[in-house]
């Protein structure tokens, strides 16, 4: 079962614009993680946010978590062509077993 | 550090054949896991291990077997390959449960 559901499924923007991706989940979590996957490659970890945190930043990335709404968002500011990739949220219910969503395909046009 | 390595990168099997996908990590991580990724989908957990000698099932364990005799290695065995097992397989490791997972480059498997 896919616990995390990303929205939108695909996002196309121009370089320099901001990109926002959303993730909703169904059950209580210990933490939520965001990963990036370039075409044909493995996953790269972006940010881990724990259930008692509301917001985290890493460079141009900002992640928010609202446990009352069971949702998270990933904001990429000042996007670059190199940000073109698929982005996945993954929830951890506390046992280290990640449940992934279907992902958002982000295309950044130069 | 090489991180998480997987071999082979690509494999073609015939239905009914068996094979082992290799996964190794050099970060001394206790937690290791195997996922499969099908087109247009996220990853689904097959099996995981919280340490040498300890394994457990994930979401889609049928048709796969694992063992963990050392901290470094976590091989995934396909007992009798079926076309439904055509997928990309990723191995991951993390220092402990609930921490960041580090993924290998994947093995692309085609079962004819």
XYZ file of C-alpha atoms in Angstrom:
222
model
C 0.000 0.000 0.000
C 1.183 3.518 -0.768
C 0.866 5.550 2.420
C 2.302 8.741 1.019
C 0.503 10.405 -1.851
C 2.299 13.179 -3.679
C 0.627 16.055 -5.417
C 0.990 17.086 -8.163
C 2.050 14.003 -10.103
C 3.988 16.226 -12.508
C 5.212 19.817 -12.290
C 6.791 21.879 -15.056
C 8.380 25.265 -14.258
C 10.963 27.718 -15.538
C 14.409 28.087 -14.065
C 14.372 30.544 -11.177
C 10.808 29.776 -10.133
C 9.877 28.007 -6.928
C 8.556 24.447 -6.927
C 6.195 23.126 -4.275
C 5.329 19.469 -3.855
C 2.874 18.080 -1.347
C 2.618 14.749 0.418
C -0.296 13.337 2.371
C -0.296 10.203 4.487
C -2.781 8.153 6.433
C -1.323 6.805 9.671
C 0.786 8.188 12.513
C 4.462 8.529 11.723
C 7.793 8.763 13.503
C 9.371 10.788 10.716
C 8.891 11.746 7.089
C 11.680 11.804 4.557
C 12.057 13.354 1.114
C 14.196 11.761 -1.592
C 15.210 12.763 -5.106
C 15.709 10.326 -7.978
C 17.339 11.318 -11.218
C 16.289 9.281 -14.221
C 17.698 5.763 -14.049
C 19.547 6.420 -10.818
C 19.248 5.539 -7.139
C 17.556 7.692 -4.550
C 19.305 10.568 -2.839
C 18.175 11.633 0.601
C 17.148 15.295 0.898
C 15.619 15.947 4.314
C 14.298 13.982 7.292
C 11.721 15.729 9.484
C 10.575 14.138 12.742
C 7.014 14.108 13.990
C 7.767 16.730 16.660
C 9.230 19.168 14.120
C 7.235 21.581 11.995
C 9.795 22.934 9.552
C 13.320 22.202 8.358
C 15.632 23.906 5.902
C 18.569 22.673 3.876
C 20.041 25.087 1.360
C 17.289 25.877 -1.152
C 14.991 23.236 0.333
C 12.274 23.874 2.890
C 10.125 21.101 4.304
C 7.071 21.550 6.476
C 5.148 18.926 8.407
C 1.602 19.211 9.732
C 0.822 16.074 11.728
C -2.732 17.225 12.446
C -3.454 17.266 8.708
C -1.112 14.345 7.999
C 0.636 16.303 5.291
C 4.044 17.623 4.327
C 5.344 19.948 1.659
C 8.694 20.327 -0.051
C 9.605 23.752 -1.420
C 12.548 24.190 -3.760
C 13.406 27.856 -4.182
C 15.109 29.427 -7.201
C 14.964 26.167 -9.123
C 17.671 25.112 -11.567
C 17.645 22.779 -14.556
C 19.685 20.360 -12.440
C 16.715 20.035 -10.066
C 14.857 18.111 -12.781
C 14.095 14.742 -11.168
C 11.415 12.708 -9.432
C 10.765 13.572 -5.800
C 9.392 11.075 -3.314
C 8.124 11.391 0.196
C 8.507 8.383 2.485
C 6.946 7.865 5.880
C 8.437 5.904 8.755
C 5.932 4.625 11.302
C 8.700 3.990 13.806
C 10.167 0.699 12.741
C 12.466 2.018 10.023
C 10.260 0.583 7.324
C 9.749 3.352 4.803
C 6.516 3.600 2.840
C 6.936 5.628 -0.341
C 4.500 7.661 -2.355
C 4.317 7.517 -6.135
C 6.406 10.640 -6.557
C 6.256 14.012 -8.287
C 8.076 14.425 -11.579
C 9.637 17.898 -11.638
C 10.857 19.406 -14.904
C 12.754 22.685 -14.759
C 13.150 24.385 -18.131
C 16.296 26.475 -18.733
C 33.793 4.891 1.447
C 32.041 3.172 -1.441
C 28.694 3.503 0.364
C 26.092 0.980 -0.771
C 27.052 -1.162 -3.742
C 24.849 -3.508 -5.734
C 25.667 -6.162 -8.286
C 24.801 -6.882 -11.001
C 23.597 -3.633 -12.575
C 21.425 -5.463 -15.063
C 20.240 -9.058 -15.346
C 17.995 -11.037 -17.672
C 16.430 -14.231 -16.359
C 14.107 -16.845 -17.749
C 10.984 -17.783 -15.836
C 11.804 -20.340 -13.173
C 15.471 -19.460 -12.836
C 16.913 -18.429 -9.497
C 19.489 -15.780 -8.764
C 20.972 -13.664 -5.994
C 21.186 -9.896 -6.032
C 24.152 -8.715 -4.035
C 24.200 -5.715 -1.709
C 27.098 -4.529 0.413
C 27.763 -1.450 2.543
C 30.960 -0.233 4.154
C 29.441 2.249 6.613
C 28.943 -0.245 9.445
C 25.188 0.322 9.308
C 22.983 -2.002 11.308
C 19.794 -1.500 9.295
C 19.539 -2.732 5.705
C 16.580 -3.144 3.404
C 15.519 -4.171 -0.082
C 12.952 -2.330 -2.188
C 11.532 -2.814 -5.637
C 10.419 -0.008 -7.918
C 7.964 -0.568 -10.724
C 7.283 1.955 -13.519
C 5.501 5.077 -12.337
C 5.499 3.940 -8.738
C 7.363 4.581 -5.573
C 9.453 1.973 -3.841
C 7.941 -0.976 -1.998
C 9.738 -2.736 0.840
C 10.549 -6.415 0.258
C 12.630 -7.453 3.292
C 14.678 -5.696 5.904
C 17.248 -6.460 8.590
C 17.991 -4.689 11.858
C 21.339 -6.447 12.313
C 23.334 -9.556 11.522
C 21.203 -12.656 11.930
C 17.907 -10.734 12.090
C 15.593 -10.306 9.104
C 11.903 -9.609 8.640
C 9.344 -9.234 5.889
C 8.238 -6.003 4.319
C 5.236 -5.202 2.176
C 5.932 -7.541 -0.780
C 8.074 -10.479 0.427
C 6.603 -13.340 -1.610
C 9.070 -14.985 -3.992
C 12.115 -13.489 -2.259
C 14.441 -14.727 0.447
C 17.108 -12.913 2.465
C 19.755 -13.644 5.043
C 22.177 -11.427 6.967
C 25.270 -13.294 8.088
C 27.468 -10.193 8.320
C 26.865 -6.505 8.993
C 28.182 -5.607 5.535
C 26.195 -7.904 3.240
C 22.483 -8.381 2.623
C 21.805 -10.561 -0.440
C 18.350 -10.937 -1.957
C 17.470 -14.292 -3.488
C 14.836 -14.880 -6.118
C 13.768 -18.463 -5.634
C 11.964 -19.055 -8.940
C 11.799 -15.951 -11.107
C 8.469 -14.846 -12.541
C 7.704 -12.071 -15.075
C 5.963 -10.154 -12.258
C 9.367 -9.758 -10.633
C 10.619 -7.639 -13.517
C 11.554 -4.457 -11.720
C 14.375 -2.285 -10.482
C 15.700 -3.408 -7.111
C 17.275 -1.034 -4.622
C 19.206 -1.868 -1.501
C 19.508 0.679 1.306
C 21.242 0.968 4.646
C 20.994 3.257 7.631
C 22.755 3.579 10.986
C 19.584 2.635 12.804
C 15.833 2.455 12.376
C 14.251 5.827 11.875
C 17.346 7.395 10.381
C 18.293 8.502 6.892
C 18.569 5.616 4.464
C 21.385 5.490 1.908
C 20.494 3.822 -1.357
C 22.550 1.800 -3.798
C 22.449 2.450 -7.564
C 19.957 -0.346 -8.219
C 19.764 -3.596 -10.163
C 17.514 -3.701 -13.204
C 15.983 -7.174 -13.570
C 14.090 -8.479 -16.584
C 12.327 -11.834 -16.322
C 11.236 -13.347 -19.617
